[in-house]
Tab-separated table of C-alpha atoms and ligand atoms in Angstrom:
chain	number	residue	atom	x	y	z
A	2	MET	CA	-24.586	-8.115	8.360
A	3	THR	CA	-22.019	-5.869	6.646
A	4	LYS	CA	-18.475	-6.615	7.650
A	5	VAL	CA	-16.605	-3.655	9.204
A	6	VAL	CA	-12.904	-3.143	8.717
A	7	LEU	CA	-10.397	-0.558	10.146
A	8	VAL	CA	-7.442	-0.019	7.894
A	9	THR	CA	-4.713	2.146	9.479
A	10	GLY	CA	-2.759	4.506	7.300
A	11	ALA	CA	-5.374	4.113	4.710
A	12	SER	CA	-5.072	7.534	2.908
A	13	ARG	CA	-2.246	6.374	0.593
A	14	GLY	CA	0.081	3.414	-0.593
A	15	ILE	CA	-0.939	-0.048	0.624
A	16	GLY	CA	-3.321	0.985	3.090
A	17	ARG	CA	-5.337	2.895	0.368
A	18	ALA	CA	-5.217	0.062	-2.095
A	19	THR	CA	-6.484	-2.451	0.706
A	20	ALA	CA	-9.333	0.012	1.735
A	21	LEU	CA	-10.417	0.252	-1.840
A	22	LEU	CA	-10.324	-3.517	-2.509
A	23	LEU	CA	-12.034	-4.450	0.748
A	24	ALA	CA	-14.798	-1.902	-0.102
A	25	ARG	CA	-15.239	-3.786	-3.426
A	26	GLN	CA	-15.646	-6.933	-1.482
A	27	GLY	CA	-18.540	-5.373	0.524
A	28	TYR	CA	-16.814	-4.181	3.695
A	29	ALA	CA	-17.557	-0.964	5.318
A	30	VAL	CA	-14.356	0.739	5.766
A	31	GLY	CA	-12.938	2.918	8.537
A	32	VAL	CA	-10.156	4.858	6.799
A	33	ASN	CA	-7.560	5.874	9.334
A	34	TYR	CA	-5.131	8.638	8.449
A	35	LEU	CA	-2.678	10.750	10.347
A	36	LYS	CA	-2.648	14.013	8.655
A	37	ASP	CA	-3.744	14.053	5.086
A	38	GLU	CA	-7.467	14.724	5.344
A	39	ALA	CA	-7.906	15.540	1.904
A	40	ALA	CA	-6.497	12.145	0.659
A	41	ALA	CA	-8.545	10.303	3.242
A	42	ALA	CA	-11.698	12.123	2.070
A	43	GLN	CA	-10.845	10.961	-1.430
A	44	VAL	CA	-10.800	7.432	-0.430
A	45	VAL	CA	-14.004	7.630	1.330
A	46	ALA	CA	-15.482	9.469	-1.766
A	47	GLU	CA	-14.082	6.502	-3.957
A	48	ILE	CA	-15.761	3.963	-1.858
A	49	GLU	CA	-19.079	5.751	-1.588
A	50	ALA	CA	-18.980	6.220	-5.450
A	51	MET	CA	-18.907	2.509	-5.829
A	52	GLY	CA	-21.938	2.228	-3.547
A	53	GLY	CA	-19.926	1.410	-0.368
A	54	ARG	CA	-19.845	2.785	3.191
A	55	ALA	CA	-16.741	4.455	4.640
A	56	LEU	CA	-15.586	6.777	7.437
A	57	ALA	CA	-12.451	8.857	7.650
A	58	LEU	CA	-10.963	8.551	11.077
A	59	ARG	CA	-8.114	10.706	12.231
A	60	ALA	CA	-5.770	9.342	14.670
A	61	ASP	CA	-2.098	9.010	15.444
A	62	VAL	CA	-1.843	5.259	16.166
A	63	ALA	CA	0.928	5.744	18.471
A	64	ASP	CA	-1.310	7.781	20.857
A	65	GLU	CA	-3.225	5.747	23.131
A	66	ASN	CA	-6.045	8.112	23.694
A	67	GLN	CA	-6.537	8.779	19.937
A	68	VAL	CA	-6.655	5.127	19.278
A	69	VAL	CA	-9.412	4.679	21.807
A	70	ALA	CA	-11.295	7.561	20.454
A	71	MET	CA	-10.965	6.232	17.007
A	72	PHE	CA	-12.326	2.806	17.794
A	73	ASN	CA	-15.284	4.483	19.749
A	74	ALA	CA	-16.020	6.622	16.603
A	75	LEU	CA	-15.825	3.501	14.541
A	76	ASP	CA	-18.345	1.623	16.816
A	77	VAL	CA	-20.838	4.650	16.394
A	78	GLY	CA	-20.146	5.297	12.720
A	79	LEU	CA	-19.980	1.658	11.169
A	80	GLY	CA	-20.898	-0.710	13.800
A	81	PRO	CA	-18.784	-3.584	15.454
A	82	ILE	CA	-15.439	-4.207	13.926
A	83	SER	CA	-14.884	-7.627	12.059
A	84	ALA	CA	-11.533	-7.064	10.564
A	85	LEU	CA	-8.416	-5.022	11.360
A	86	VAL	CA	-5.437	-4.125	8.940
A	87	ASN	CA	-2.576	-2.808	10.934
A	88	ASN	CA	-0.835	-1.025	8.065
A	89	ALA	CA	0.336	2.523	9.370
A	90	GLY	CA	4.091	2.523	9.498
A	91	ILE	CA	6.978	4.841	9.179
A	92	LEU	CA	10.670	4.663	8.432
A	93	CYS	CA	13.498	7.477	8.590
A	94	GLN	CA	16.392	8.449	6.699
A	95	GLN	CA	18.734	5.563	5.584
A	96	THR	CA	21.737	5.542	7.956
A	97	GLY	CA	24.052	3.329	9.849
A	98	ILE	CA	24.037	2.362	13.488
A	99	GLU	CA	26.251	5.262	14.537
A	100	GLN	CA	23.753	7.874	13.552
A	101	LEU	CA	20.681	6.251	15.299
A	102	THR	CA	19.337	8.293	18.174
A	103	ALA	CA	17.072	7.274	20.831
A	104	GLU	CA	14.571	9.870	19.596
A	105	ARG	CA	14.512	8.281	16.137
A	106	ILE	CA	14.363	4.782	17.439
A	107	ASN	CA	11.406	5.564	19.896
A	108	LYS	CA	9.568	7.195	17.094
A	109	VAL	CA	9.856	4.246	14.774
A	110	LEU	CA	8.933	1.751	17.574
A	111	SER	CA	6.045	3.992	18.784
A	112	THR	CA	4.244	4.062	15.432
A	113	ASN	CA	5.165	0.448	14.029
A	114	VAL	CA	5.050	-1.520	17.309
A	115	THR	CA	3.088	0.376	20.093
A	116	GLY	CA	0.480	1.392	17.341
A	117	TYR	CA	-0.052	-2.056	16.235
A	118	PHE	CA	-0.364	-3.342	19.778
A	119	LEU	CA	-2.880	-0.693	20.537
A	120	CYS	CA	-5.089	-1.339	17.642
A	121	CYS	CA	-4.838	-5.075	18.275
A	122	ARG	CA	-5.977	-4.322	21.883
A	123	GLU	CA	-8.943	-2.404	21.019
A	124	THR	CA	-9.952	-4.854	18.285
A	125	VAL	CA	-9.668	-7.876	20.578
A	126	LYS	CA	-11.712	-6.113	23.200
A	127	ARG	CA	-14.572	-5.925	20.761
A	128	MET	CA	-14.283	-9.153	18.758
A	129	ALA	CA	-13.277	-11.800	21.491
A	130	GLN	CA	-16.018	-14.121	22.104
A	131	ARG	CA	-15.429	-13.905	25.821
A	132	HIS	CA	-16.370	-10.301	25.629
A	133	GLY	CA	-19.590	-11.272	23.675
A	134	GLY	CA	-17.897	-10.556	20.280
A	135	GLN	CA	-18.343	-12.198	17.180
A	136	GLY	CA	-14.681	-13.045	16.385
A	137	GLY	CA	-12.933	-11.690	13.320
A	138	ALA	CA	-9.591	-11.494	11.615
A	139	ILE	CA	-6.433	-9.154	12.004
A	140	VAL	CA	-3.676	-8.735	9.357
A	141	ASN	CA	-0.495	-7.083	10.362
A	142	VAL	CA	1.580	-5.683	7.639
A	143	SER	CA	5.215	-6.437	8.457
A	144	SER	CA	8.141	-6.303	6.063
A	145	ALA	CA	10.751	-8.503	4.417
A	146	ALA	CA	13.009	-6.173	6.432
A	147	ALA	CA	12.087	-8.222	9.532
A	148	ARG	CA	14.037	-11.213	7.901
A	149	LEU	CA	16.684	-9.205	6.012
A	150	GLY	CA	17.570	-6.655	8.788
A	151	ALA	CA	18.121	-3.629	6.564
A	152	PRO	CA	21.626	-3.146	7.281
A	153	GLY	CA	22.999	0.341	6.688
A	154	GLU	CA	19.679	1.808	5.939
A	155	TYR	CA	17.095	1.488	8.853
A	156	ILE	CA	17.843	-1.439	11.348
A	157	ASP	CA	15.451	0.277	13.687
A	158	TYR	CA	12.674	-0.132	11.173
A	159	ALA	CA	13.571	-3.782	10.413
A	160	ALA	CA	13.433	-4.492	14.106
A	161	SER	CA	10.204	-2.873	14.611
A	162	LYS	CA	8.750	-5.334	11.887
A	163	GLY	CA	10.454	-8.185	13.915
A	164	ALA	CA	8.346	-7.100	16.760
A	165	VAL	CA	5.371	-7.030	14.486
A	166	ASP	CA	6.072	-10.772	13.666
A	167	THR	CA	6.351	-11.739	17.159
A	168	LEU	CA	3.051	-9.768	18.033
A	169	THR	CA	1.495	-11.691	15.206
A	170	THR	CA	2.734	-15.169	16.530
A	171	GLY	CA	1.725	-14.364	20.147
A	172	LEU	CA	-1.499	-12.781	19.633
A	173	ALA	CA	-2.644	-15.456	17.181
A	174	LEU	CA	-2.151	-18.083	19.799
A	175	GLU	CA	-3.640	-16.041	22.584
A	176	VAL	CA	-6.723	-15.310	20.723
A	177	ALA	CA	-7.205	-18.431	18.567
A	178	ALA	CA	-9.969	-19.886	20.852
A	179	GLN	CA	-11.803	-16.480	20.720
A	180	GLY	CA	-12.743	-16.746	17.141
A	181	ILE	CA	-9.972	-14.244	16.104
A	182	ARG	CA	-7.380	-15.150	13.404
A	183	VAL	CA	-4.181	-13.068	13.328
A	184	ASN	CA	-1.866	-13.214	10.386
A	185	ALA	CA	0.876	-11.057	8.727
A	186	VAL	CA	2.087	-10.158	5.335
A	187	ARG	CA	5.707	-9.340	4.578
A	188	PRO	CA	6.007	-7.090	1.601
A	189	GLY	CA	9.257	-6.550	-0.151
A	190	LEU	CA	9.897	-3.539	-2.519
A	191	ILE	CA	6.647	-1.986	-3.264
A	192	TYR	CA	5.879	1.172	-5.170
A	193	THR	CA	4.717	3.608	-2.572
A	194	GLU	CA	5.633	7.053	-1.346
A	195	MET	CA	7.285	5.533	1.823
A	196	HIS	CA	10.637	5.195	0.444
A	197	ALA	CA	10.972	9.168	-0.005
A	198	SER	CA	11.044	9.046	4.002
A	199	GLY	CA	14.203	7.102	3.785
A	200	GLY	CA	15.663	9.648	1.321
A	201	GLU	CA	15.548	7.631	-1.870
A	202	PRO	CA	12.147	7.913	-3.600
A	203	GLY	CA	13.506	5.818	-6.513
A	204	ARG	CA	14.592	3.082	-4.401
A	205	VAL	CA	12.517	0.402	-5.848
A	206	ASP	CA	13.820	1.075	-9.471
A	207	ARG	CA	17.405	1.322	-8.150
A	208	VAL	CA	17.111	-2.189	-6.520
A	209	LYS	CA	14.797	-4.094	-8.704
A	210	SER	CA	17.310	-5.646	-10.898
A	211	SER	CA	18.698	-7.446	-7.912
A	212	LEU	CA	15.367	-9.153	-6.987
A	213	PRO	CA	14.488	-12.612	-8.348
A	214	MET	CA	11.402	-11.339	-10.272
A	215	GLN	CA	13.451	-8.280	-11.262
A	216	ARG	CA	10.658	-5.670	-10.503
A	217	GLY	CA	8.999	-4.007	-7.659
A	218	GLY	CA	5.488	-4.962	-6.322
A	219	THR	CA	2.388	-2.763	-6.400
A	220	PRO	CA	0.127	-1.923	-3.517
A	221	GLU	CA	-2.636	-3.666	-5.243
A	222	GLU	CA	-0.608	-6.956	-5.219
A	223	VAL	CA	-0.178	-6.580	-1.392
A	224	ALA	CA	-3.811	-5.713	-1.005
A	225	GLU	CA	-4.955	-8.982	-2.595
A	226	ILE	CA	-3.035	-10.927	-0.058
A	227	ILE	CA	-4.577	-8.922	2.911
A	228	VAL	CA	-8.111	-9.363	1.594
A	229	TRP	CA	-7.487	-13.248	1.246
A	230	LEU	CA	-6.169	-13.467	4.748
A	231	LEU	CA	-9.241	-11.505	6.111
A	232	SER	CA	-11.740	-13.582	4.125
A	233	ASP	CA	-13.532	-16.790	4.946
A	234	ALA	CA	-11.423	-18.560	2.391
A	235	ALA	CA	-8.550	-18.324	4.883
A	236	SER	CA	-10.675	-19.664	7.741
A	237	TYR	CA	-8.244	-22.138	8.893
A	238	VAL	CA	-5.178	-19.949	8.691
A	239	THR	CA	-3.737	-18.194	11.872
A	240	GLY	CA	-0.413	-17.128	13.096
A	241	SER	CA	0.870	-17.389	9.382
A	242	PHE	CA	3.175	-15.222	7.193
A	243	ILE	CA	2.873	-14.413	3.450
A	244	GLU	CA	5.900	-13.180	1.725
A	245	ALA	CA	5.022	-10.592	-0.960
A	246	ALA	CA	8.669	-9.741	-2.021
A	247	GLY	CA	9.055	-11.232	-5.516
A	248	GLY	CA	11.141	-14.118	-4.262
A	249	ARG	CA	13.410	-12.090	-2.256
B	316	NAD	P1	3.185	5.056	2.991
B	316	NAD	O1	4.091	5.909	3.622
B	316	NAD	O2	2.649	5.457	1.574
B	316	NAD	O3	1.857	4.767	3.811
B	316	NAD	C1	2.055	4.611	5.343
B	316	NAD	C2	0.859	5.323	5.918
B	316	NAD	O4	0.877	5.255	7.208
B	316	NAD	C3	0.730	6.814	5.456
B	316	NAD	O5	-0.559	7.115	4.975
B	316	NAD	C4	1.051	7.554	6.871
B	316	NAD	O6	0.517	8.802	6.986
B	316	NAD	C5	0.442	6.526	7.729
B	316	NAD	N1	1.103	6.749	9.142
B	316	NAD	C6	2.167	6.848	9.421
B	316	NAD	N2	2.398	7.137	10.821
B	316	NAD	C7	1.096	7.080	11.205
B	316	NAD	C8	0.663	7.166	12.513
B	316	NAD	N3	1.355	7.397	13.786
B	316	NAD	N4	-0.758	7.115	12.730
B	316	NAD	C9	-1.598	6.917	11.740
B	316	NAD	N5	-1.152	6.702	10.639
B	316	NAD	C10	0.329	6.836	10.207
B	316	NAD	O7	3.853	3.515	2.936
B	316	NAD	P2	3.287	2.094	2.404
B	316	NAD	O8	4.411	1.606	1.628
B	316	NAD	O9	2.024	2.039	1.937
B	316	NAD	O10	3.415	1.380	3.895
B	316	NAD	C11	2.185	0.736	4.575
B	316	NAD	C12	2.937	-0.456	5.319
B	316	NAD	O11	3.548	-1.211	4.493
B	316	NAD	C13	3.893	0.030	6.359
B	316	NAD	O12	3.627	-0.654	7.642
B	316	NAD	C14	5.048	-0.401	5.743
B	316	NAD	O13	6.133	-0.629	6.842
B	316	NAD	C15	4.776	-1.590	5.057
B	316	NAD	N6	5.872	-1.900	3.925
B	316	NAD	C16	5.929	-1.320	2.927
B	316	NAD	C17	6.993	-1.598	2.066
B	316	NAD	C18	7.234	-0.789	0.756
B	316	NAD	O14	8.149	-1.252	0.059
B	316	NAD	N7	6.494	0.231	0.297
B	316	NAD	C19	7.683	-2.758	2.164
B	316	NAD	C20	7.294	-3.678	3.262
B	316	NAD	C21	6.456	-3.230	4.263
């Protein structure tokens, strides 16, 4: 049976690279996106061009009703989910603690934390053997910021990734006996459009000389780790974290 994966935030960046690599491995791919319908359609078209199956699924992962509707559409459109990549995430303008508002903090947490929880919940409802599911695997895209704290830039974002790490640990233990593995990857500085949201599109190039490997990473390098964590090659791995940060 074809494996079905949902990748959140899959219209660009790490999510896009992961969706394409999973399709190459034979997965049918739910391509979640927030706004950019054309970019999501492009990912679907690329997957179909390589002979794969994909479905664009519009949903704000921070919105419970939209998440439930997305999972229902995935069930109908591609079949039972066997893998989830929680990837959709945001950060805001670089700033210190004095400028952080409740509105901004809650916005970051609602996408990066509540969104991950909701997608895990809907996935476990479908995968858990106690509900008649077949098990499966979840990968949460965390960040090296969870370890480093992002001082003076976006502690709110770093803290949201700390919560993702705790979600990964707790859920891995909660569902290990249900045939579900839950792991995380912590990327470092990766060349994507996300850094523009922090006000510094060229951030990776500015900081790269301070990294042990002296270069930024690519979305494809992160995708390789995610695909491995989802695969049967990682069948005894759960509650684990892989750093993809060039030694940082
Ligand atoms: P990106 O901005 O290119 O991609 C993020 C995607 O998530 C976008 O397509 C965006 O539309 C989507 N998204 C945002 N909010 C959403 C919502 N509420 N609902 C649905 N989709 C939503 O950035 P990226 O670098 O590819 O980031 C992917 C993941 O990797 C994020 O979780 C990010 O925190 C993490 N990460 C990135 C880096 C990096 O250096 N780029 C480093 C560490 C971790």
